[in-house]
Structures are given as C-alpha cells and as structure tokens.
PDB file of C-alpha atoms in Angstrom:
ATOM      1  CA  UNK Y   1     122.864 190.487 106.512  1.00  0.00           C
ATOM      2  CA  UNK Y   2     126.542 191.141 106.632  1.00  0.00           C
ATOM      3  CA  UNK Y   3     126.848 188.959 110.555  1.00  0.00           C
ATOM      4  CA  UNK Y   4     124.478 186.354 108.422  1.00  0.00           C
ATOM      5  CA  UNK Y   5     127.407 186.116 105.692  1.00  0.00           C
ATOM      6  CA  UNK Y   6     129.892 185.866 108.434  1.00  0.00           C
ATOM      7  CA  UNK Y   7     127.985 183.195 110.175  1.00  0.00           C
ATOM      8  CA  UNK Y   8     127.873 181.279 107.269  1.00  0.00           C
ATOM      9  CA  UNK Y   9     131.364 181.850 105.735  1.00  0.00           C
ATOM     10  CA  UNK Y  10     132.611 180.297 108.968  1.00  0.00           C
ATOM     11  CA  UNK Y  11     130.128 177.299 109.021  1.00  0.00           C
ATOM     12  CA  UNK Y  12     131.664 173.903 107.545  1.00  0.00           C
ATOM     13  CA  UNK Y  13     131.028 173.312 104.276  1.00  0.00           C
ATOM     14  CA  UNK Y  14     127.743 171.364 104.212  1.00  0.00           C
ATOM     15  CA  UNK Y  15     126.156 172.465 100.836  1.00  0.00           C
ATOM     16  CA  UNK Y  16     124.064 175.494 102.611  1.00  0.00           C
ATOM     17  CA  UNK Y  17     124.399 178.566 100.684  1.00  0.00           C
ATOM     18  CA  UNK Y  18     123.631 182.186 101.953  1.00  0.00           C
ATOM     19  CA  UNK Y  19     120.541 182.671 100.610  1.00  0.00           C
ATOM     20  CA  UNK Y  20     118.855 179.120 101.485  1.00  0.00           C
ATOM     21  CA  UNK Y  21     119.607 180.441 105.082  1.00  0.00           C
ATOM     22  CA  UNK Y  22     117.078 183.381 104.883  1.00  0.00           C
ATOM     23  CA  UNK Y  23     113.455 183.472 105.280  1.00  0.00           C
ATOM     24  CA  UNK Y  24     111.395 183.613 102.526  1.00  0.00           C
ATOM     25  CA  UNK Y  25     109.930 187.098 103.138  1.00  0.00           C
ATOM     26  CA  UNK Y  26     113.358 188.961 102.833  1.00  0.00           C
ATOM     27  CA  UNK Y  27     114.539 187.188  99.744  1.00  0.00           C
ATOM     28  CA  UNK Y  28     111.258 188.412  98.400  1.00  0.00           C
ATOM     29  CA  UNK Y  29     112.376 191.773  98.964  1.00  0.00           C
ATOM     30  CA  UNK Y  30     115.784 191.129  98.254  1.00  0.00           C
ATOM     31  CA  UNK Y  31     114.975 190.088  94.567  1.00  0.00           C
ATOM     32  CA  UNK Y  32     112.928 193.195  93.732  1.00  0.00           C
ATOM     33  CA  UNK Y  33     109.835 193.192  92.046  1.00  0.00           C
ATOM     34  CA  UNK Y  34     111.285 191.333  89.304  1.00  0.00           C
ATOM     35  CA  UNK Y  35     110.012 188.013  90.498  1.00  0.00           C
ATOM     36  CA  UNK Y  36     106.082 189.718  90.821  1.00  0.00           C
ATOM     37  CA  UNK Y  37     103.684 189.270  88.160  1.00  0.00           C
ATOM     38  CA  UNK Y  38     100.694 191.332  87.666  1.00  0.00           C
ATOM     39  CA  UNK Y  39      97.819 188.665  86.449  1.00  0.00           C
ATOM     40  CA  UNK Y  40      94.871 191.160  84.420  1.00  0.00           C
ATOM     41  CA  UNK Y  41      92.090 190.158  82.577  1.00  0.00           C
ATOM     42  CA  UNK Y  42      91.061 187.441  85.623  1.00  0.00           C
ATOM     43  CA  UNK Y  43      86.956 186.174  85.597  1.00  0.00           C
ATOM     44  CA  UNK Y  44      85.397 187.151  88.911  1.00  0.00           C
ATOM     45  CA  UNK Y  45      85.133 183.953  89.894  1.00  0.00           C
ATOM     46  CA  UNK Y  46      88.820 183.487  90.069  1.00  0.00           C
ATOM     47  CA  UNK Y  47      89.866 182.750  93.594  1.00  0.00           C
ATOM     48  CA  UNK Y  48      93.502 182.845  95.163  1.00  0.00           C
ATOM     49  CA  UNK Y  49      93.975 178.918  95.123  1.00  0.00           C
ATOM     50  CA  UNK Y  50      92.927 178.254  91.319  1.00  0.00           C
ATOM     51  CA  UNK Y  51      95.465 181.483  90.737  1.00  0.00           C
ATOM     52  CA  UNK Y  52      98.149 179.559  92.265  1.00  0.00           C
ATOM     53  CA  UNK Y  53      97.036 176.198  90.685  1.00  0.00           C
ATOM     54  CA  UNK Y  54      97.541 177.845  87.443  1.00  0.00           C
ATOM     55  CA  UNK Y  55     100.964 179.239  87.889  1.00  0.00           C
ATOM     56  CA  UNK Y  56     102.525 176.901  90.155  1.00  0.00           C
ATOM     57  CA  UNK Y  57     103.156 174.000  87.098  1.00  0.00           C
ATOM     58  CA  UNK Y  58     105.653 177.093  86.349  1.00  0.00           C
ATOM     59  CA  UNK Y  59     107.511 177.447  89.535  1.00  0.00           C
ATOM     60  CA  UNK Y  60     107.327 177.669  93.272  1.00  0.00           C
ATOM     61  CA  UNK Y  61     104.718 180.512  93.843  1.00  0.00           C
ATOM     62  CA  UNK Y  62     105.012 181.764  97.000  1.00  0.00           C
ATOM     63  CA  UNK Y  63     101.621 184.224  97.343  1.00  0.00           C
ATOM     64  CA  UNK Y  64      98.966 184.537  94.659  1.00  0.00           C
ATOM     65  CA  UNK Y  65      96.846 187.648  95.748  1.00  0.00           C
ATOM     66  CA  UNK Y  66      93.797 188.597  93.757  1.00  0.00           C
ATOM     67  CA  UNK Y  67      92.901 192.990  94.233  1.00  0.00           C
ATOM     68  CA  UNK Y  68      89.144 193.111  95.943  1.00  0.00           C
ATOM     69  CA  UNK Y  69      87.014 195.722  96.256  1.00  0.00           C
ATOM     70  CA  UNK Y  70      86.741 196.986  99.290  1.00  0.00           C
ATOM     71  CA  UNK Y  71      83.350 197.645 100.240  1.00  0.00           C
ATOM     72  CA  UNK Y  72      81.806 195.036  97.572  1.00  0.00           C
ATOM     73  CA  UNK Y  73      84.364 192.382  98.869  1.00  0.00           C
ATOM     74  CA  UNK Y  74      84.126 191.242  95.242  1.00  0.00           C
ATOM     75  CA  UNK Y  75      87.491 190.719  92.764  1.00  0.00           C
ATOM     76  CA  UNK Y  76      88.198 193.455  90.765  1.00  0.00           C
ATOM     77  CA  UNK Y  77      89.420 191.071  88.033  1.00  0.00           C
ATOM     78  CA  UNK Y  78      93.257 191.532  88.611  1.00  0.00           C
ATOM     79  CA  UNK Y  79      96.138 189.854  90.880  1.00  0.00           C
ATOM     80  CA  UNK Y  80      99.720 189.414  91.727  1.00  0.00           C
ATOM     81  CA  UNK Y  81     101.847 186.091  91.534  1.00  0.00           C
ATOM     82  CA  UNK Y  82     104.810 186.270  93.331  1.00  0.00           C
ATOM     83  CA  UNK Y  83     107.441 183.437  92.775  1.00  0.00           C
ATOM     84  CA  UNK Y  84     110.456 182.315  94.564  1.00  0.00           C
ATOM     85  CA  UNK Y  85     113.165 182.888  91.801  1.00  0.00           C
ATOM     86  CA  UNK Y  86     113.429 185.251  88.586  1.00  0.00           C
ATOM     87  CA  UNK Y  87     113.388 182.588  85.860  1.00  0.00           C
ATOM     88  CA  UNK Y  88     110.352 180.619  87.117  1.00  0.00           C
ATOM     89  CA  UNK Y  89     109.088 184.609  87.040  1.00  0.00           C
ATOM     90  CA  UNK Y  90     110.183 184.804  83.339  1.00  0.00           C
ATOM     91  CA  UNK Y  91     108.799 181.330  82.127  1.00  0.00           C
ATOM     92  CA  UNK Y  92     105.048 182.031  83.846  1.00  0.00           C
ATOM     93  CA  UNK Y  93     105.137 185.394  82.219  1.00  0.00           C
ATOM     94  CA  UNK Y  94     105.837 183.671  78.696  1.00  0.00           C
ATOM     95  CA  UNK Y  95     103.842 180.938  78.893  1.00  0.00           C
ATOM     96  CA  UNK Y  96     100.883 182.432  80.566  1.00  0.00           C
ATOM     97  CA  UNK Y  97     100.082 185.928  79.122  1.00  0.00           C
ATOM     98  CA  UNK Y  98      97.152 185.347  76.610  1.00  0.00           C
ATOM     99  CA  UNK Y  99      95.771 181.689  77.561  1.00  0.00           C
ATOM    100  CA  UNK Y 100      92.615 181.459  79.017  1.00  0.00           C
ATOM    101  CA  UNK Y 101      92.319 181.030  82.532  1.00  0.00           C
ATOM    102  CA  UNK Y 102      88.422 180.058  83.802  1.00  0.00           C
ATOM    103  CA  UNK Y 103      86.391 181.313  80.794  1.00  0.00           C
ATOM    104  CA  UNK Y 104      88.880 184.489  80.203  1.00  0.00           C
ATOM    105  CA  UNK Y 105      92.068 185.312  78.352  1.00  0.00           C
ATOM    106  CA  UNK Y 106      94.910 186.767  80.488  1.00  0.00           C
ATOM    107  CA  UNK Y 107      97.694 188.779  80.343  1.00  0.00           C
ATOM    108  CA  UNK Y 108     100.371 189.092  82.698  1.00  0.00           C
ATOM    109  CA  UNK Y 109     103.768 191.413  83.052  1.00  0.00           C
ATOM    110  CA  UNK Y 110     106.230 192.396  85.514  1.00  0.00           C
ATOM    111  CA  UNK Y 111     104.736 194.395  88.192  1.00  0.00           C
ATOM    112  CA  UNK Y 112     105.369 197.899  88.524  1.00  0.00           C
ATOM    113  CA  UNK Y 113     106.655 198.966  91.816  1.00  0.00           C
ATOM    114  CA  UNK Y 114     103.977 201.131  94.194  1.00  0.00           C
ATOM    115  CA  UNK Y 115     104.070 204.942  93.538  1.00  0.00           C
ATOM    116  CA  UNK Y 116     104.156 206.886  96.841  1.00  0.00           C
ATOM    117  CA  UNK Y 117     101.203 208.914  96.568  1.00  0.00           C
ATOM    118  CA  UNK Y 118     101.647 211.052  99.787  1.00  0.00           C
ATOM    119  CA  UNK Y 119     103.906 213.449  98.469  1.00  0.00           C
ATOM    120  CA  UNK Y 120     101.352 214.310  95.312  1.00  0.00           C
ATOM    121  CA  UNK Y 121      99.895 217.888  95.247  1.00  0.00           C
ATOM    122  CA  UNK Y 122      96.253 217.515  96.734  1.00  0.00           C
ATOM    123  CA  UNK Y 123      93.605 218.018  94.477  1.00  0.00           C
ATOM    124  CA  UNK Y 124      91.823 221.809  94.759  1.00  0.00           C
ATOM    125  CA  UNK Y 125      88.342 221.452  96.002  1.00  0.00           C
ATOM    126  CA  UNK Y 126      87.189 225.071  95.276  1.00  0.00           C
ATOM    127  CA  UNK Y 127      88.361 228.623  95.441  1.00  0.00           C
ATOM    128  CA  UNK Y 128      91.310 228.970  97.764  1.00  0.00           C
ATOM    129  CA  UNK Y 129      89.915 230.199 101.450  1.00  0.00           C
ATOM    130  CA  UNK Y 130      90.778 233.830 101.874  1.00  0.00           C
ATOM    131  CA  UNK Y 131      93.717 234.781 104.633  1.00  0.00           C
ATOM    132  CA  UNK Y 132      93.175 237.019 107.509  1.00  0.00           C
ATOM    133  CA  UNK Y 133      95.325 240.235 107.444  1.00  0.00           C
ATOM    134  CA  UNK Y 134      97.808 240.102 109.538  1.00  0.00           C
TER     135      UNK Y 134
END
C-alpha cells in the first residue's frame, strides 16, 4: 500500500484520491468489520437479492449473504450486509433494526468479528486412554 501512496502522491492532481484507487475487496478489509451488519430475525424465504433490495435505499451494499444450512441447503434465518462506507453502515443499522422485512421483524447490529476456534481445548469424549509404561 505504501508504493500505491507513492504512485499516487506523484500522479497530477486529477481529483483521484488513494482509496478510490483500490479494489473494493481490500477497502473491505481495510475498514474493519465496522461497515458489516449482521441481519437476524430474516423469514426463510428471504433470498440474497430482496436482502440487498432492502438495504441498498441506505447505501451502496456491496455483498448481502444470507447463513444456509449446510446439508438442508435451506436459510437459517440470518445474514450479513456489507456496505461500502461506515455511515451508510450506521444509517441501515438505525433505520432498519425492528421493521419488518417479508412477513418478519428484524434486527440488525454490527457484526462481531470470527472467533478462531482452532486453538479451543477439544472437548473430552470419555475417560482419558491409559499410557504405556515406559
């Protein structure tokens, strides 16, 4: 990022900022999860498209993702809506947590960044196995 700053610091001025410059992925992940919303309380029948039909009159949402279960291949009633700034973010989350969305009532928050799960203690599934003598 710091040659992409160079780059741009020598370019003319032509109204391009740094950040319009970048690909939308990596100012996703520049911005944090601060700009995710986590969309509960969604009817079944809610697909991806009417998710982003609903939030887009918001902001520009960049992925709406709806959770499925896996082996069902059904919804499991909850999403994300990611958006391309913070304060679009901040005005879905205000004006969208507790309206009704197809038949249900919604409420949406922040999303919590993913918990790394592989360092956990495993779960004990019986007596511990006894150890040869050595």
């Amino acid at each position: 990022m710091a040659a992409l700053r160079k780059i741009v610091g020598s370019l003319p001025r032509t109204g391009l900022s740094y950040s319009s410059l970048l690909p939308p992925a990596l100012l996703i992940s520049r911005r944090g999860i601060a700009s995710k919303l986590f969309v509960g309380g969604l009817s079944f029948s809610t697909n991806e498209t009417a998710l982003t039909e609903a939030f887009s009159q918001y902001g520009q949402v960049v992925e709406a993702k709806i959770v499925m279960n896996k082996v069902s291949d059904k919804s499991k009633g909850f999403g994300f809506v990611t958006f391309a700034s913070v304060d679009e973010a901040h005005n879905a989350l205000t004006e969208m947590n507790g309206k009704a969305l197809n038949g249900r009532v919604i409420f949406v928050d922040y999303a919590k960044p993913k918990t790394d799960f592989s360092e956990a203690v495993p779960i004990a599934r019986g007596p511990p196995e006894p150890q040869p003598d050595t």
